[in-house]
Amino acid sequence: MALKQGVEVAPAAGRLGVLLPGMGAVATTFIAGVMAIRRKLAQPIGSLTEMGTIRLGKRPDNRVPAIRDYIELPTLDDLVFGGWDIFPDDAYEAAARAGVLERGVLDQLREELSAIEPMTAVFEQRFVKKLTGQHVKTGASKMALAEQLIDDIRRFKADNGCDRLVAVWCGSTEVYHQPTDVHSTLAKFEAGLHASDDNIAPSQVYAYAALKEGVPYANGAPNLSVDFPAMQELARATGTPIAGKDFKTGQTLMKTVIAPGLKARMLGLEGWYSTNILGNRDGEVLDDPESFKSKEVSKLGVLEYILQPDKYPELYKGFHHVVRINYYPPRGDNKEGWDNIDIRGWLGYPMQIKLNFLCRDSILAAPIVLDLALFMDFAKRAGMQGIQEWLSFYFKSPMTPEGLYPEHDLFIQLMKLKNTLRYVKGDELITHLGAEYYD
Ligand SMILES: NC(=O)c1ccc[n+]([C@@H]2O[C@H](COP(=O)([O-])OP(=O)(O)OC[C@H]3O[C@@H](n4cnc5c(N)ncnc54)[C@H](O)[C@@H]3O)[C@@H](O)[C@H]2O)c1
């Protein structure tokens, strides 16, 4: 990620354009949320960039600036929004349809939201079987589609007077697939775009266009998008940060809080059964087994990496882990998740933990979109490129270089994030040793 200590970070002056491929529930809850916060109608709860602080130096120094002041982030007034969707609904219509935010709030923002109209999408139904869209580009090849996206990006930047751009994929989850030969190098990928290779998914065409333009790209869904060698090569070549995959919002957030706690206390795990009911469009897309497979793989990895059964076979070898998502329209975006956790204590005595999380999917995801947009822009301004592992805090399935296992423990991820900021700013890292207080 080309991290250098104490670098000069380019100023956050001017307007930052946030481009969102996929303007559904998450994207519109993010956009409308920022507008509401700008008008002081609500608070940016859940956002580290807006509410978080960072300790510097020793505990008695009492230096705890807001993160946003410490690294000089753009203000919410500096943000401009745009995006693409396979449906032509403007952001007001899409937000109203998603049904996450109350009409009363949306109506106060109606004029501003209605002005945000999605650009035509790059889409292939093979990759999202449950959706059919008409607001879609046509072109002679996937490279021609990428070029149209590049034109969109340039036009958006010029029309909105943006100084910088970032992109966050908020589109539907594409069907599960593994990287193939066409994903192995940039040359092969570009040849594949010209030949409209079947293995290149629409999200990858967006990622290619963004990276070609040097626009940082974060992937909020579990599909590959930028998680393969060709894209990493392009990110390095154009000095562009990339991050992913799959926003860590409800059940997995809880998993990465509780599992490190169990492991810290050397409590064993027999099994973890997770089920959900969800009724929004995301739930409908995930009702297709192939899209669900992408999600399942993304959700399943977490416990394995945190608990390290190979290192603690007596506690964790062979634990059962099941994840289910059931599409249940009456609940809309208000997901309900149940976890049954079978654990073992002293002398192997069994115990159970039951968790019932009545969450709101997009309410949890929107501040992540905001933080990623601001931190990815910061990374670019600080000259960081390629995979931004310090942002794994935000992802269910964090990207890492080949051969390096991801860090899933939320608290290690947060420490990594804050130490990265201290490092870039040339401040002392915080190890929590604290020996000096007893000298
Ligand atoms: N909300 C959460 O808690 C959460 C957590 C992790 C990941 N995610 C992921 O974030 C994504 C967005 O979730 P959501 O609830 O907003 O879903 P949504 O269905 O409301 O929105 C997705 C939008 O993407 C559009 N779309 C699909 N393919 C596209 C393409 N190729 N180009 C442009 N637009 C396209 C759809 O038309 C839709 O409007 C999903 O992939 C979801 O799995 C959400």
Coordinates of C-alpha atoms and ligand atoms in Angstrom, one line a residue:
M1 CA 0.0 0.0 0.0
A2 CA 3.1 2.2 -0.3
L3 CA 2.8 3.5 3.2
K4 CA 5.4 6.1 4.1
Q5 CA 5.9 7.7 7.6
G6 CA 5.3 11.3 8.1
V7 CA 4.4 12.2 4.5
E8 CA 3.1 15.5 3.2
V9 CA -0.6 14.9 2.6
A10 CA -2.1 16.9 -0.2
P11 CA -4.8 19.4 1.1
A12 CA -8.4 18.4 1.0
A13 CA -9.4 21.7 -0.7
G14 CA -12.3 21.9 -3.1
R15 CA -15.1 19.5 -3.8
L16 CA -15.0 15.7 -3.5
G17 CA -17.3 13.8 -5.9
V18 CA -18.6 10.5 -4.5
L19 CA -19.5 8.2 -7.3
L20 CA -21.8 5.3 -6.4
P21 CA -22.3 2.4 -8.9
G22 CA -25.7 1.1 -7.6
M23 CA -28.1 3.8 -6.2
G24 CA -30.4 1.6 -4.1
A25 CA -31.1 1.5 -0.3
V26 CA -27.5 1.9 1.0
A27 CA -26.4 4.6 -1.5
T28 CA -29.5 6.7 -1.1
T29 CA -29.5 6.4 2.7
F30 CA -26.0 7.6 2.6
I31 CA -26.7 10.5 0.3
A32 CA -29.9 11.6 2.1
G33 CA -28.2 11.1 5.4
V34 CA -25.3 13.5 4.5
M35 CA -27.8 16.1 3.3
A36 CA -29.9 15.8 6.5
I37 CA -26.7 16.1 8.6
R38 CA -25.6 19.1 6.6
R39 CA -28.9 20.8 7.5
K40 CA -28.5 19.8 11.1
L41 CA -31.6 17.7 11.0
A42 CA -29.7 14.7 12.3
Q43 CA -26.4 13.4 13.7
P44 CA -23.7 11.4 11.9
I45 CA -24.0 8.4 14.3
G46 CA -21.9 5.4 13.3
S47 CA -19.3 7.4 11.5
L48 CA -15.7 7.4 12.7
T49 CA -14.7 10.3 10.4
E50 CA -17.5 12.5 11.8
M51 CA -17.6 11.5 15.5
G52 CA -14.3 9.6 16.2
T53 CA -11.3 10.8 18.1
I54 CA -7.7 9.6 18.1
R55 CA -5.3 9.7 21.1
L56 CA -1.8 11.0 20.4
G57 CA 1.2 10.7 22.7
K58 CA 1.0 9.5 26.3
R59 CA -2.2 9.2 28.3
P60 CA -1.5 12.2 30.6
D61 CA -0.8 14.4 27.6
N62 CA -4.5 14.6 27.0
R63 CA -4.1 15.1 23.2
V64 CA -7.3 13.6 21.7
P65 CA -8.2 15.5 18.6
A66 CA -11.1 14.6 16.4
I67 CA -9.9 12.3 13.6
R68 CA -11.4 14.7 11.0
D69 CA -9.3 17.6 12.4
Y70 CA -6.2 15.5 12.8
I71 CA -6.0 14.4 9.2
E72 CA -7.9 17.4 7.7
L73 CA -10.8 15.7 6.0
P74 CA -13.2 17.4 3.7
T75 CA -16.3 18.7 5.3
L76 CA -19.7 17.2 4.4
D77 CA -20.5 20.5 2.6
D78 CA -17.6 19.6 0.2
L79 CA -19.3 16.4 -1.0
V80 CA -21.1 16.0 -4.3
F81 CA -22.9 12.8 -5.2
G82 CA -23.4 10.9 -8.4
G83 CA -23.8 7.3 -9.6
W84 CA -25.2 4.7 -12.0
D85 CA -28.2 2.4 -11.7
I86 CA -30.1 0.0 -14.0
F87 CA -33.3 1.8 -12.9
P88 CA -33.7 5.5 -13.9
D89 CA -35.2 6.6 -10.5
D90 CA -33.6 9.7 -9.1
A91 CA -32.2 9.6 -5.6
Y92 CA -35.5 10.8 -4.1
E93 CA -37.6 8.2 -5.8
A94 CA -35.0 5.5 -5.1
A95 CA -34.8 6.5 -1.4
A96 CA -38.6 6.5 -1.1
R97 CA -38.8 3.1 -2.7
A98 CA -36.1 1.7 -0.4
G99 CA -38.3 2.8 2.5
V100 CA -35.4 3.2 4.9
L101 CA -35.8 6.9 5.9
E102 CA -39.0 8.4 6.9
R103 CA -41.0 10.4 4.2
G104 CA -41.0 13.4 6.4
V105 CA -37.2 13.6 6.2
L106 CA -37.0 12.8 2.6
D107 CA -39.6 15.4 1.7
Q108 CA -37.4 18.1 3.3
L109 CA -34.6 17.0 1.0
R110 CA -36.7 16.4 -2.0
E111 CA -35.3 19.1 -4.3
E112 CA -31.7 18.2 -3.6
L113 CA -32.3 14.5 -3.9
S114 CA -34.4 14.7 -7.1
A115 CA -31.5 16.5 -8.8
I116 CA -29.3 13.3 -8.5
E117 CA -30.2 11.1 -11.4
P118 CA -28.3 7.9 -12.1
M119 CA -26.2 7.6 -15.2
T120 CA -27.0 4.5 -17.4
A121 CA -25.4 1.4 -16.0
V122 CA -23.2 -1.4 -17.3
F123 CA -25.2 -4.5 -16.6
E124 CA -25.6 -8.1 -17.5
Q125 CA -28.4 -10.1 -16.0
R126 CA -26.3 -13.3 -15.8
F127 CA -24.5 -11.7 -12.9
V128 CA -27.6 -10.5 -11.0
K129 CA -30.3 -13.0 -11.9
K130 CA -33.2 -11.4 -9.9
L131 CA -33.0 -8.0 -11.6
T132 CA -33.9 -6.7 -15.0
G133 CA -33.0 -3.1 -15.9
Q134 CA -33.6 -0.9 -18.9
H135 CA -31.4 2.0 -17.9
V136 CA -28.4 0.3 -19.3
K137 CA -25.5 1.1 -21.7
T138 CA -24.9 -0.7 -25.0
G139 CA -21.6 -1.0 -26.7
A140 CA -19.5 -3.1 -29.1
S141 CA -17.4 -4.6 -26.3
K142 CA -16.9 -4.4 -22.6
M143 CA -13.9 -2.1 -23.4
A144 CA -16.4 0.2 -25.2
L145 CA -18.6 0.2 -22.1
A146 CA -15.6 1.0 -19.9
E147 CA -14.8 3.9 -22.1
Q148 CA -18.4 5.2 -21.8
L149 CA -18.0 5.0 -18.0
I150 CA -14.7 6.9 -18.2
D151 CA -16.6 9.6 -20.2
D152 CA -19.3 9.6 -17.5
I153 CA -16.6 10.1 -14.8
R154 CA -14.9 13.0 -16.6
R155 CA -18.2 14.7 -17.4
F156 CA -19.4 14.3 -13.8
K157 CA -16.1 15.8 -12.5
A158 CA -16.3 18.8 -14.9
D159 CA -20.0 19.5 -14.5
N160 CA -19.8 19.5 -10.8
G161 CA -16.5 21.3 -10.4
C162 CA -15.0 18.5 -8.5
D163 CA -11.3 18.6 -7.5
R164 CA -11.2 14.9 -6.6
L165 CA -13.4 11.8 -7.0
V166 CA -13.8 8.5 -5.1
A167 CA -16.1 5.5 -6.0
V168 CA -17.8 3.1 -3.6
W169 CA -19.6 0.1 -5.2
C170 CA -23.1 0.0 -3.7
G171 CA -24.6 -2.2 -6.4
S172 CA -26.2 -5.5 -6.0
T173 CA -24.3 -8.6 -5.1
E174 CA -23.1 -10.4 -8.3
V175 CA -23.1 -14.2 -8.6
Y176 CA -20.2 -16.1 -7.0
H177 CA -17.2 -16.6 -9.2
Q178 CA -13.5 -17.1 -8.8
P179 CA -10.8 -15.2 -10.6
T180 CA -9.9 -16.8 -13.9
D181 CA -7.0 -16.4 -16.3
V182 CA -8.4 -13.2 -17.6
H183 CA -8.1 -11.7 -14.1
S184 CA -4.4 -12.7 -13.7
T185 CA -2.7 -9.7 -15.4
L186 CA -3.7 -6.3 -16.6
A187 CA -2.8 -7.2 -20.2
K188 CA -5.0 -10.2 -20.1
F189 CA -7.8 -8.3 -18.5
E190 CA -7.7 -5.5 -21.1
A191 CA -7.6 -8.1 -23.9
G192 CA -10.6 -9.7 -22.2
L193 CA -12.5 -6.3 -22.2
H194 CA -11.9 -6.0 -25.9
A195 CA -13.1 -9.6 -26.4
S196 CA -16.1 -9.1 -24.0
D197 CA -14.9 -12.1 -22.0
D198 CA -17.8 -13.8 -20.2
N199 CA -15.8 -14.0 -17.0
I200 CA -15.6 -10.2 -16.7
A201 CA -18.5 -9.0 -14.4
P202 CA -20.1 -5.5 -14.7
S203 CA -18.7 -4.4 -11.4
Q204 CA -15.2 -5.1 -12.8
V205 CA -15.9 -2.8 -15.7
Y206 CA -16.7 0.0 -13.3
A207 CA -13.6 -0.7 -11.2
Y208 CA -11.4 -0.7 -14.3
A209 CA -12.9 2.7 -15.5
A210 CA -12.4 4.2 -12.0
L211 CA -8.8 3.0 -11.6
K212 CA -7.9 4.1 -15.1
E213 CA -9.0 7.6 -14.1
G214 CA -7.0 7.3 -10.8
V215 CA -10.3 7.3 -8.8
P216 CA -10.0 5.3 -5.5
Y217 CA -12.5 2.4 -5.5
A218 CA -14.0 0.6 -2.5
N219 CA -16.2 -2.4 -2.9
G220 CA -19.2 -2.7 -0.6
A221 CA -20.4 -6.0 -1.9
P222 CA -18.9 -9.5 -1.7
N223 CA -18.3 -10.0 -5.4
L224 CA -14.7 -9.7 -6.7
S225 CA -14.8 -6.2 -8.4
V226 CA -11.2 -5.2 -7.5
D227 CA -10.1 -8.3 -5.7
F228 CA -7.8 -9.9 -8.2
P229 CA -4.3 -9.4 -9.5
A230 CA -5.1 -7.5 -12.7
M231 CA -6.9 -4.8 -10.8
Q232 CA -4.2 -4.6 -8.2
E233 CA -1.6 -4.1 -11.0
L234 CA -3.7 -1.3 -12.5
A235 CA -4.1 0.3 -9.0
R236 CA -0.3 0.3 -8.6
A237 CA 0.2 1.6 -12.1
T238 CA -2.1 4.5 -11.7
G239 CA -1.3 5.2 -8.0
T240 CA -4.8 4.5 -6.9
P241 CA -6.1 3.1 -3.5
I242 CA -8.5 0.1 -3.6
A243 CA -10.4 -1.6 -0.8
G244 CA -13.0 -4.3 -0.2
K245 CA -15.0 -6.5 0.2
D246 CA -18.5 -6.4 1.6
F247 CA -19.5 -3.8 4.2
K248 CA -19.3 -5.2 7.7
T249 CA -22.7 -4.1 9.1
G250 CA -25.0 -6.3 11.2
Q251 CA -24.4 -9.9 12.1
T252 CA -20.8 -10.1 11.0
L253 CA -20.1 -6.9 12.9
M254 CA -21.4 -8.7 16.0
K255 CA -19.4 -11.8 15.2
T256 CA -16.1 -9.9 15.0
V257 CA -16.9 -8.3 18.4
I258 CA -17.9 -11.5 20.2
A259 CA -15.6 -14.1 18.7
P260 CA -12.4 -12.2 19.7
G261 CA -13.8 -12.0 23.2
L262 CA -14.4 -15.7 23.4
K263 CA -11.0 -16.4 22.1
A264 CA -9.3 -13.9 24.4
R265 CA -10.8 -15.8 27.4
M266 CA -9.9 -19.2 25.8
L267 CA -13.6 -20.3 25.7
G268 CA -14.3 -23.1 23.2
L269 CA -16.8 -23.0 20.3
E270 CA -18.9 -26.0 19.3
G271 CA -21.0 -24.1 16.7
W272 CA -22.4 -20.8 15.6
Y273 CA -25.7 -20.8 13.8
S274 CA -26.7 -17.5 12.2
T275 CA -30.0 -16.8 10.4
N276 CA -31.6 -13.7 9.1
I277 CA -34.8 -12.4 7.6
L278 CA -34.5 -9.5 5.2
G279 CA -37.1 -8.0 2.9
N280 CA -35.4 -5.3 0.8
R281 CA -34.1 -5.6 -2.8
D282 CA -30.7 -6.8 -1.5
G283 CA -32.6 -9.6 0.2
E284 CA -34.4 -10.4 -3.1
V285 CA -31.1 -10.5 -5.0
L286 CA -29.6 -12.7 -2.3
D287 CA -32.6 -15.1 -2.7
D288 CA -30.8 -16.3 -5.8
P289 CA -28.4 -19.1 -4.7
E290 CA -25.5 -17.9 -6.8
S291 CA -25.6 -14.3 -5.4
F292 CA -26.1 -15.8 -1.9
K293 CA -23.0 -18.0 -2.4
S294 CA -20.9 -14.8 -2.8
K295 CA -22.4 -13.5 0.5
E296 CA -22.0 -16.9 2.3
V297 CA -18.3 -17.2 1.4
S298 CA -17.8 -13.6 2.6
K299 CA -19.6 -14.3 5.9
L300 CA -18.1 -17.7 6.6
G301 CA -14.4 -16.8 6.6
V302 CA -14.6 -14.5 9.7
L303 CA -14.7 -17.1 12.5
E304 CA -12.1 -19.4 11.0
Y305 CA -9.6 -16.5 10.8
I306 CA -10.3 -15.1 14.2
L307 CA -10.4 -18.4 16.1
Q308 CA -7.4 -20.1 14.4
P309 CA -8.5 -23.7 14.9
D310 CA -5.1 -24.9 13.7
K311 CA -3.5 -23.2 16.6
Y312 CA -6.2 -24.0 19.2
P313 CA -7.5 -27.5 18.2
E314 CA -8.9 -28.3 21.6
L315 CA -11.1 -25.2 21.5
Y316 CA -12.0 -24.7 17.9
K317 CA -11.3 -27.7 15.7
G318 CA -14.3 -28.6 13.6
F319 CA -16.7 -26.0 15.0
H320 CA -20.0 -25.8 13.0
H321 CA -20.7 -22.5 11.3
V322 CA -24.0 -22.0 9.4
V323 CA -25.2 -18.8 7.8
R324 CA -28.7 -18.4 6.3
I325 CA -30.5 -15.4 4.8
N326 CA -34.2 -15.7 4.1
Y327 CA -36.0 -13.2 1.9
Y328 CA -39.1 -12.1 3.8
P329 CA -40.7 -8.9 2.2
P330 CA -42.7 -7.7 5.2
R331 CA -39.5 -6.7 7.0
G332 CA -38.1 -4.4 4.2
D333 CA -34.7 -3.1 5.2
N334 CA -35.2 -3.9 8.9
K335 CA -33.3 -7.1 9.1
E336 CA -33.7 -9.5 12.0
G337 CA -30.8 -11.7 12.8
W338 CA -30.6 -14.6 15.2
D339 CA -27.4 -16.2 16.4
N340 CA -27.2 -19.3 18.5
I341 CA -23.7 -19.8 19.8
D342 CA -22.7 -23.1 21.5
I343 CA -19.6 -22.5 23.6
R344 CA -17.6 -24.6 26.1
G345 CA -16.1 -23.5 29.4
W346 CA -13.9 -25.0 32.2
L347 CA -13.8 -28.8 31.9
G348 CA -15.7 -28.7 28.7
Y349 CA -19.1 -27.7 30.3
P350 CA -21.5 -26.5 27.5
M351 CA -23.1 -23.0 27.5
Q352 CA -25.1 -21.1 25.0
I353 CA -25.4 -17.4 23.9
K354 CA -28.4 -16.2 22.0
L355 CA -28.3 -13.0 20.1
N356 CA -31.3 -11.3 18.5
F357 CA -30.3 -8.3 16.5
L358 CA -33.1 -6.2 15.1
C359 CA -31.0 -4.0 12.9
R360 CA -31.5 -1.7 10.0
D361 CA -29.2 -2.7 7.2
S362 CA -28.8 0.6 5.4
I363 CA -28.6 2.6 8.6
L364 CA -25.6 0.5 9.5
A365 CA -24.1 0.7 6.1
A366 CA -24.5 4.4 5.3
P367 CA -21.8 5.7 7.7
I368 CA -19.4 3.1 6.3
V369 CA -19.9 4.5 2.8
L370 CA -19.1 8.0 4.2
D371 CA -16.0 6.9 6.1
L372 CA -14.7 4.9 3.1
A373 CA -15.2 7.8 0.8
L374 CA -13.3 10.2 3.1
F375 CA -10.6 7.7 4.1
M376 CA -10.0 6.5 0.5
D377 CA -9.7 10.1 -0.6
F378 CA -7.2 10.7 2.3
A379 CA -5.2 7.6 1.2
K380 CA -5.0 9.0 -2.3
R381 CA -3.9 12.4 -1.0
A382 CA -1.3 10.7 1.1
G383 CA 0.2 8.8 -1.9
M384 CA -1.1 5.4 -0.8
Q385 CA -1.9 3.0 -3.5
G386 CA -3.2 -0.6 -4.0
I387 CA -4.9 -2.5 -1.3
Q388 CA -5.8 -0.4 1.8
E389 CA -5.7 -3.1 4.4
W390 CA -5.9 -0.5 7.2
L391 CA -9.6 -0.1 6.1
S392 CA -10.4 -3.8 6.8
F393 CA -12.3 -2.4 9.8
Y394 CA -15.2 -1.7 7.4
F395 CA -15.3 -5.1 5.6
K396 CA -16.6 -8.6 6.1
S397 CA -14.0 -10.0 3.8
P398 CA -11.0 -7.7 3.9
M399 CA -8.7 -7.8 0.9
T400 CA -5.1 -8.7 1.5
P401 CA -2.1 -9.5 -0.8
E402 CA -2.0 -13.1 -1.9
G403 CA -0.7 -15.4 0.8
L404 CA -1.5 -13.0 3.7
Y405 CA -4.5 -13.9 5.9
P406 CA -6.9 -11.1 6.7
E407 CA -7.3 -9.6 10.2
H408 CA -11.0 -9.8 11.2
D409 CA -10.9 -8.8 14.9
L410 CA -12.7 -5.4 15.0
F411 CA -10.5 -4.1 17.8
I412 CA -7.2 -5.0 16.0
Q413 CA -8.7 -3.5 12.9
L414 CA -9.4 -0.2 14.7
M415 CA -6.0 -0.1 16.2
K416 CA -4.5 -0.7 12.8
L417 CA -6.6 2.1 11.3
K418 CA -5.6 4.6 13.9
N419 CA -2.0 3.6 13.9
T420 CA -1.9 4.0 10.1
L421 CA -3.2 7.6 10.5
R422 CA -0.5 8.3 13.2
Y423 CA 2.2 6.7 11.0
V424 CA 1.2 8.8 7.9
K425 CA 1.2 11.9 10.1
G426 CA 4.6 11.0 11.6
D427 CA 3.3 10.6 15.2
E428 CA 4.3 7.9 17.6
L429 CA 2.4 4.6 17.3
I430 CA 0.4 3.6 20.3
T431 CA 1.3 0.1 21.5
H432 CA -0.7 0.2 24.8
L433 CA 2.4 -1.0 26.7
G434 CA 2.3 1.8 29.2
A435 CA 5.5 0.8 31.1
E436 CA 6.6 4.4 31.3
Y437 CA 3.9 5.3 33.8
Y438 CA 5.5 3.0 36.4
D439 CA 9.2 4.1 36.0
Ligands
LIG1 N1 -26.9 -2.8 3.8 C1 -26.0 -3.6 4.3 O1 -26.0 -3.8 5.5 C2 -25.0 -4.2 3.5 C3 -23.9 -4.9 4.1 C4 -22.9 -5.4 3.3 C5 -23.0 -5.4 1.9 N2 -24.1 -4.8 1.3 C6 -24.1 -4.8 -0.1 O2 -24.3 -3.5 -0.6 C7 -25.0 -3.6 -1.8 C8 -26.1 -2.6 -1.9 O3 -27.1 -3.0 -0.9 P1 -28.5 -2.3 -1.0 O4 -29.3 -2.8 0.2 O5 -28.4 -0.9 -1.3 O6 -29.2 -3.0 -2.2 P2 -30.2 -2.4 -3.2 O7 -30.8 -3.6 -4.0 O8 -31.2 -1.5 -2.6 O9 -29.3 -1.5 -4.2 C9 -28.5 -2.0 -5.2 C10 -28.7 -1.2 -6.4 O10 -27.7 -1.6 -7.4 C11 -28.3 -1.6 -8.6 N3 -27.5 -2.3 -9.6 C12 -27.3 -3.7 -9.7 N4 -26.4 -4.0 -10.6 C13 -25.9 -2.8 -11.1 C14 -25.0 -2.4 -12.1 N5 -24.3 -3.3 -12.7 N6 -24.8 -1.1 -12.3 C15 -25.4 -0.1 -11.6 N7 -26.4 -0.4 -10.6 C16 -26.6 -1.7 -10.4 C17 -29.7 -2.1 -8.4 O11 -30.6 -1.7 -9.4 C18 -30.0 -1.4 -7.1 O12 -30.7 -0.2 -7.2 C19 -25.4 -5.0 -2.0 O13 -24.5 -5.7 -2.8 C20 -25.3 -5.5 -0.6 O14 -25.1 -6.9 -0.6 C21 -25.1 -4.2 2.1

